[in-house]
Amino acid sequence: MTTTTLTSEAAGLPDVAALSRLAGALFATLPDGSASPAFPGAGAPDSIDLRETVSPQPQAAPAGETGAVRAPRAGGIASGVPEAYAAALPSALPTSSHPKEPQAGGRPASYYFVDEASHPVSKRHEDVAVPEDRVSAQSFGLPGQDTLKALLSNLTSSRPGTTELSGSRDEAGGYYFVHPSQVQAHESRRGAPQTQARSAPGGFDVQAVRKDFPILQERINGKPLVWLDNAATTHKPRQVIERLSHFYEHENSNIHRAAHELAARATDAYEGARSTVARFLGAASADEIIFVRGATEGINLVAKSWGVKHIGAGDEIIVSHLEHHANIVPWQQLAAEKGARLRVIPVDDSGQILLDEYRKLLNPRTRLVAVTQVSNALGTITPVQEIVALAKAVGARTLVDGAQSVSHLRVNVQALGADFFVFSGHKVFAPTGIGVVYGRSEVLEETPPWQGGGNMIADVTFERTLFQPPPARFEAGTGNIADAAGLGAALDYLQALGLENVAKYEHDLLDYATHGLSRIPGLRLVGTALHKTSVLSFVLPGHTTEDIGHALNEEGIAVRSGHHCAQPILRRFGLEATVRPSLAFYNTCDEIDHLVAVVRRIARR
């Protein structure tokens, strides 16, 4: 389906004077041959501001197989615009009535009209062939329509850096016709997608990004929501929400084991998401990606499968003092079951791992080193590359908990060298209930399945069972198919913004917030490592963390207060709880100012 939307600056239209000339030419083609006297811009070029008179209309733009693609948001034509002019813009240009036609392989085709300037997608669209009959919008249905279309084409294509409405890219920021399946095929030929970040002239355009997150418009206790609980969970862009809706409306089925069309669509969505994750992590193959419920289940999978087989009495497992409970408890349980020993890397007073002490712990009995890449309680970025290299030198396997890192830092698992890497979707702008275990192929081959059931079976008799190769071996039963597709859409979205742009913006925001909070008398920041990201834990003498959390909530500010499922590291600093604001790329300096002002008022009580 082809949908064309007329907006103002985002569509690359000319200035007000040019629009006035365009309108005059349009009305000159009406039956009486004269311009409409009611049109305000016809005789007064400066009397109409398109941003105040024309807004995009709502439309349902289904997600394609490569992820959700969202059309501009709902709006309307402002009051005061003459009906004759408004009639030229019915629903921001009507939708094409072309029927869907199957592609090669029997897959249905669909087309979307995308404003990438305000709604980034991760796919590049250069050189994507689009059938001509799909590019043309439906007739305007007005006298003079041919003249209007010609004028629009001439005015937009004459602007430097733009192209005609075809399948080409408008580098200055305009509209694109996108056929998801063709983009997917194009990307498979090119390899990993190359994306461009959307940014304002001065850098990362946080206000444009915020418009993609509907929940940020919520009000709490009559105040605008300030979401500073991102280390617990992140919010979802509309692209992810619409991807889930599209799955249930158009693709819902179990996967792999059916010949019907919906099973094929669902399988494509699920396996397409696996490929997206593999590219996002820099994995050698999509077969190294296992879908689980989240990082916690991923660590338990490794402990209950690889760990049970390869760790025995007298062996040693090393973790760090920074770990989340999810990267402590499964190893404690395994050590108790096997007669192994759990050893802990200490940290310094800033919250950074002491590498020299870690070296002393490594020995021939070390079987596994499991560490976080970013501390959820302190924000410390650990030297995981060195940790992994040192472990490999003594023949130990390694697991990296990336739950807090993947939304802030670019990760390449091949460069990192870890045997396992886990993360949760809901901390990277994807739905809850979906996560990932990356495992190096040779390590997965030596790992038995954890659970038994459908989908992981090659053949079963009452005497024996043959298991599928990885990753199917580790995905018993029906997986979280829709949320896997949502995860793929979230990673596409993040890639489109550009992780380097995200990291730089969040680093500057963290510096700004650290400076503001550190100036509050009596406030103690916990976790001051030189390398950290997006977490500010603090305590304020005379005030419990719970009371501070409640007071902030009264002002619409959401933070986490408590032990953050990381009691050992807080006790290292003599604490049982902290207040933990945590940042994401949709947070702003204004929100930080609001946080600092409220905490300052609390400190004065």
PDB file of C-alpha atoms in Angstrom, residues 181-337:
ATOM      1  CA  SER A 181      11.129  -7.168   1.815  1.00  0.00           C
ATOM      2  CA  GLN A 182      13.175  -5.524  -0.933  1.00  0.00           C
ATOM      3  CA  VAL A 183      15.238  -3.659   1.641  1.00  0.00           C
ATOM      4  CA  GLN A 184      15.794  -6.944   3.476  1.00  0.00           C
ATOM      5  CA  ALA A 185      16.990  -8.621   0.295  1.00  0.00           C
ATOM      6  CA  HIS A 186      19.155  -5.605  -0.476  1.00  0.00           C
ATOM      7  CA  GLU A 187      20.680  -5.708   3.006  1.00  0.00           C
ATOM      8  CA  SER A 188      21.414  -9.418   2.739  1.00  0.00           C
ATOM      9  CA  ARG A 189      23.497  -8.645  -0.337  1.00  0.00           C
ATOM     10  CA  ARG A 190      25.279  -5.745   1.341  1.00  0.00           C
ATOM     11  CA  GLY A 191      25.869  -7.423   4.707  1.00  0.00           C
ATOM     12  CA  ALA A 192      25.290  -5.533   7.951  1.00  0.00           C
ATOM     13  CA  PRO A 193      23.022  -2.481   7.580  1.00  0.00           C
ATOM     14  CA  GLN A 194      24.655   0.922   7.426  1.00  0.00           C
ATOM     15  CA  THR A 195      22.659   3.533   9.271  1.00  0.00           C
ATOM     16  CA  GLN A 196      22.738   7.276   9.694  1.00  0.00           C
ATOM     17  CA  ALA A 197      21.811   8.980  12.935  1.00  0.00           C
ATOM     18  CA  ARG A 198      19.120  11.587  13.010  1.00  0.00           C
ATOM     19  CA  SER A 199      20.526  14.706  14.586  1.00  0.00           C
ATOM     20  CA  ALA A 200      19.914  18.378  14.801  1.00  0.00           C
ATOM     21  CA  PRO A 201      22.482  20.829  13.399  1.00  0.00           C
ATOM     22  CA  GLY A 202      24.070  21.053  16.848  1.00  0.00           C
ATOM     23  CA  GLY A 203      24.248  17.278  17.381  1.00  0.00           C
ATOM     24  CA  PHE A 204      21.887  14.648  18.780  1.00  0.00           C
ATOM     25  CA  ASP A 205      18.276  15.829  18.419  1.00  0.00           C
ATOM     26  CA  VAL A 206      16.770  14.649  21.687  1.00  0.00           C
ATOM     27  CA  GLN A 207      13.482  16.500  21.198  1.00  0.00           C
ATOM     28  CA  ALA A 208      12.873  14.726  17.901  1.00  0.00           C
ATOM     29  CA  VAL A 209      13.729  11.389  19.507  1.00  0.00           C
ATOM     30  CA  ARG A 210      11.345  11.967  22.419  1.00  0.00           C
ATOM     31  CA  LYS A 211       8.409  12.202  20.008  1.00  0.00           C
ATOM     32  CA  ASP A 212       8.930   8.520  19.200  1.00  0.00           C
ATOM     33  CA  PHE A 213       8.104   7.472  22.789  1.00  0.00           C
ATOM     34  CA  PRO A 214       4.385   7.854  23.540  1.00  0.00           C
ATOM     35  CA  ILE A 215       4.688   7.203  27.270  1.00  0.00           C
ATOM     36  CA  LEU A 216       6.863  10.281  27.743  1.00  0.00           C
ATOM     37  CA  GLN A 217       3.679  12.316  27.291  1.00  0.00           C
ATOM     38  CA  GLU A 218       2.242  10.837  30.505  1.00  0.00           C
ATOM     39  CA  ARG A 219       1.633  13.022  33.530  1.00  0.00           C
ATOM     40  CA  ILE A 220       2.261  11.781  37.065  1.00  0.00           C
ATOM     41  CA  ASN A 221       0.587  13.621  39.920  1.00  0.00           C
ATOM     42  CA  GLY A 222      -0.225  16.351  37.413  1.00  0.00           C
ATOM     43  CA  LYS A 223       3.435  16.737  36.412  1.00  0.00           C
ATOM     44  CA  PRO A 224       5.178  15.649  33.200  1.00  0.00           C
ATOM     45  CA  LEU A 225       6.761  12.219  33.549  1.00  0.00           C
ATOM     46  CA  VAL A 226      10.531  12.309  34.035  1.00  0.00           C
ATOM     47  CA  TRP A 227      11.688   8.727  33.514  1.00  0.00           C
ATOM     48  CA  LEU A 228      15.025   8.201  35.270  1.00  0.00           C
ATOM     49  CA  ASP A 229      14.601   4.481  35.958  1.00  0.00           C
ATOM     50  CA  ASN A 230      16.152   3.238  32.731  1.00  0.00           C
ATOM     51  CA  ALA A 231      18.524   0.761  34.372  1.00  0.00           C
ATOM     52  CA  ALA A 232      15.424  -1.110  35.552  1.00  0.00           C
ATOM     53  CA  THR A 233      13.614  -0.934  32.207  1.00  0.00           C
ATOM     54  CA  THR A 234      13.521   1.337  29.177  1.00  0.00           C
ATOM     55  CA  HIS A 235      10.506   2.694  27.356  1.00  0.00           C
ATOM     56  CA  LYS A 236       9.480   1.544  23.908  1.00  0.00           C
ATOM     57  CA  PRO A 237       9.420   3.665  20.762  1.00  0.00           C
ATOM     58  CA  ARG A 238       6.296   3.653  18.663  1.00  0.00           C
ATOM     59  CA  GLN A 239       8.151   1.624  16.026  1.00  0.00           C
ATOM     60  CA  VAL A 240       8.419  -1.286  18.476  1.00  0.00           C
ATOM     61  CA  ILE A 241       4.825  -0.946  19.654  1.00  0.00           C
ATOM     62  CA  GLU A 242       3.564  -0.972  16.087  1.00  0.00           C
ATOM     63  CA  ARG A 243       5.782  -3.948  15.230  1.00  0.00           C
ATOM     64  CA  LEU A 244       4.062  -5.971  17.961  1.00  0.00           C
ATOM     65  CA  SER A 245       0.646  -4.883  16.776  1.00  0.00           C
ATOM     66  CA  HIS A 246       1.481  -5.808  13.202  1.00  0.00           C
ATOM     67  CA  PHE A 247       2.636  -9.270  14.259  1.00  0.00           C
ATOM     68  CA  TYR A 248      -0.620 -10.068  16.020  1.00  0.00           C
ATOM     69  CA  GLU A 249      -2.711  -8.550  13.233  1.00  0.00           C
ATOM     70  CA  HIS A 250      -0.911 -10.105  10.257  1.00  0.00           C
ATOM     71  CA  GLU A 251       1.630 -12.788  11.249  1.00  0.00           C
ATOM     72  CA  ASN A 252       0.431 -14.566  14.385  1.00  0.00           C
ATOM     73  CA  SER A 253       1.255 -18.268  14.229  1.00  0.00           C
ATOM     74  CA  ASN A 254       3.598 -20.796  15.714  1.00  0.00           C
ATOM     75  CA  ILE A 255       6.814 -21.151  13.776  1.00  0.00           C
ATOM     76  CA  HIS A 256       8.752 -23.732  11.741  1.00  0.00           C
ATOM     77  CA  ARG A 257       6.300 -26.629  11.705  1.00  0.00           C
ATOM     78  CA  ALA A 258       3.564 -25.741   9.230  1.00  0.00           C
ATOM     79  CA  ALA A 259       3.097 -25.223   5.508  1.00  0.00           C
ATOM     80  CA  HIS A 260       0.585 -22.379   5.749  1.00  0.00           C
ATOM     81  CA  GLU A 261       1.221 -18.721   5.052  1.00  0.00           C
ATOM     82  CA  LEU A 262       0.990 -17.343   8.604  1.00  0.00           C
ATOM     83  CA  ALA A 263       3.535 -19.874   9.834  1.00  0.00           C
ATOM     84  CA  ALA A 264       5.890 -18.696   7.103  1.00  0.00           C
ATOM     85  CA  ARG A 265       5.372 -15.061   8.094  1.00  0.00           C
ATOM     86  CA  ALA A 266       5.906 -15.762  11.792  1.00  0.00           C
ATOM     87  CA  THR A 267       9.003 -17.841  11.086  1.00  0.00           C
ATOM     88  CA  ASP A 268      10.400 -15.062   8.909  1.00  0.00           C
ATOM     89  CA  ALA A 269       9.765 -12.531  11.698  1.00  0.00           C
ATOM     90  CA  TYR A 270      11.399 -14.710  14.360  1.00  0.00           C
ATOM     91  CA  GLU A 271      14.435 -15.752  12.352  1.00  0.00           C
ATOM     92  CA  GLY A 272      14.778 -12.259  10.912  1.00  0.00           C
ATOM     93  CA  ALA A 273      15.025 -10.934  14.464  1.00  0.00           C
ATOM     94  CA  ARG A 274      17.723 -13.522  15.212  1.00  0.00           C
ATOM     95  CA  SER A 275      19.737 -12.236  12.256  1.00  0.00           C
ATOM     96  CA  THR A 276      19.255  -8.647  13.444  1.00  0.00           C
ATOM     97  CA  VAL A 277      20.606  -9.541  16.885  1.00  0.00           C
ATOM     98  CA  ALA A 278      23.593 -11.318  15.326  1.00  0.00           C
ATOM     99  CA  ARG A 279      24.466  -8.203  13.329  1.00  0.00           C
ATOM    100  CA  PHE A 280      23.927  -5.956  16.341  1.00  0.00           C
ATOM    101  CA  LEU A 281      26.384  -8.000  18.435  1.00  0.00           C
ATOM    102  CA  GLY A 282      28.840  -8.664  15.635  1.00  0.00           C
ATOM    103  CA  ALA A 283      28.352 -12.431  15.939  1.00  0.00           C
ATOM    104  CA  ALA A 284      29.850 -14.701  13.301  1.00  0.00           C
ATOM    105  CA  SER A 285      26.487 -16.385  12.636  1.00  0.00           C
ATOM    106  CA  ALA A 286      22.831 -16.136  13.562  1.00  0.00           C
ATOM    107  CA  ASP A 287      23.180 -19.726  14.807  1.00  0.00           C
ATOM    108  CA  GLU A 288      25.118 -18.300  17.765  1.00  0.00           C
ATOM    109  CA  ILE A 289      22.025 -16.412  18.986  1.00  0.00           C
ATOM    110  CA  ILE A 290      19.623 -18.095  21.429  1.00  0.00           C
ATOM    111  CA  PHE A 291      16.358 -16.434  22.449  1.00  0.00           C
ATOM    112  CA  VAL A 292      15.479 -16.584  26.155  1.00  0.00           C
ATOM    113  CA  ARG A 293      13.257 -14.548  28.490  1.00  0.00           C
ATOM    114  CA  GLY A 294      16.073 -12.244  29.576  1.00  0.00           C
ATOM    115  CA  ALA A 295      19.621 -12.039  30.920  1.00  0.00           C
ATOM    116  CA  THR A 296      18.675 -13.863  34.125  1.00  0.00           C
ATOM    117  CA  GLU A 297      17.334 -16.872  32.240  1.00  0.00           C
ATOM    118  CA  GLY A 298      20.335 -16.701  29.942  1.00  0.00           C
ATOM    119  CA  ILE A 299      22.804 -17.002  32.820  1.00  0.00           C
ATOM    120  CA  ASN A 300      20.785 -19.843  34.312  1.00  0.00           C
ATOM    121  CA  LEU A 301      20.792 -21.612  30.931  1.00  0.00           C
ATOM    122  CA  VAL A 302      24.598 -21.473  30.818  1.00  0.00           C
ATOM    123  CA  ALA A 303      24.909 -22.599  34.440  1.00  0.00           C
ATOM    124  CA  LYS A 304      22.449 -25.494  34.104  1.00  0.00           C
ATOM    125  CA  SER A 305      23.759 -26.727  30.745  1.00  0.00           C
ATOM    126  CA  TRP A 306      27.404 -25.862  30.099  1.00  0.00           C
ATOM    127  CA  GLY A 307      28.179 -25.481  33.804  1.00  0.00           C
ATOM    128  CA  VAL A 308      26.687 -28.779  34.926  1.00  0.00           C
ATOM    129  CA  LYS A 309      28.697 -30.628  32.276  1.00  0.00           C
ATOM    130  CA  HIS A 310      32.041 -28.874  32.620  1.00  0.00           C
ATOM    131  CA  ILE A 311      32.425 -27.792  36.250  1.00  0.00           C
ATOM    132  CA  GLY A 312      33.274 -30.325  38.925  1.00  0.00           C
ATOM    133  CA  ALA A 313      34.592 -30.725  42.453  1.00  0.00           C
ATOM    134  CA  GLY A 314      37.549 -28.475  43.223  1.00  0.00           C
ATOM    135  CA  ASP A 315      36.981 -26.224  40.211  1.00  0.00           C
ATOM    136  CA  GLU A 316      36.680 -22.471  40.625  1.00  0.00           C
ATOM    137  CA  ILE A 317      34.242 -19.879  39.281  1.00  0.00           C
ATOM    138  CA  ILE A 318      35.210 -16.196  39.395  1.00  0.00           C
ATOM    139  CA  VAL A 319      32.731 -13.313  39.566  1.00  0.00           C
ATOM    140  CA  SER A 320      33.247  -9.667  40.517  1.00  0.00           C
ATOM    141  CA  HIS A 321      32.042  -7.660  43.492  1.00  0.00           C
ATOM    142  CA  LEU A 322      29.908  -5.599  41.088  1.00  0.00           C
ATOM    143  CA  GLU A 323      27.561  -8.377  39.996  1.00  0.00           C
ATOM    144  CA  HIS A 324      23.787  -8.362  39.927  1.00  0.00           C
ATOM    145  CA  HIS A 325      22.278 -11.194  41.945  1.00  0.00           C
ATOM    146  CA  ALA A 326      21.461 -12.931  38.650  1.00  0.00           C
ATOM    147  CA  ASN A 327      25.191 -13.355  38.011  1.00  0.00           C
ATOM    148  CA  ILE A 328      25.909 -14.605  41.531  1.00  0.00           C
ATOM    149  CA  VAL A 329      23.123 -16.954  42.609  1.00  0.00           C
ATOM    150  CA  PRO A 330      23.236 -19.451  39.687  1.00  0.00           C
ATOM    151  CA  TRP A 331      26.991 -19.887  40.214  1.00  0.00           C
ATOM    152  CA  GLN A 332      26.536 -20.293  43.977  1.00  0.00           C
ATOM    153  CA  GLN A 333      23.977 -23.004  43.310  1.00  0.00           C
ATOM    154  CA  LEU A 334      26.246 -24.746  40.811  1.00  0.00           C
ATOM    155  CA  ALA A 335      29.256 -24.557  43.141  1.00  0.00           C
ATOM    156  CA  ALA A 336      27.238 -26.036  46.000  1.00  0.00           C
ATOM    157  CA  GLU A 337      25.955 -28.837  43.763  1.00  0.00           C
TER     158      GLU A 337
END
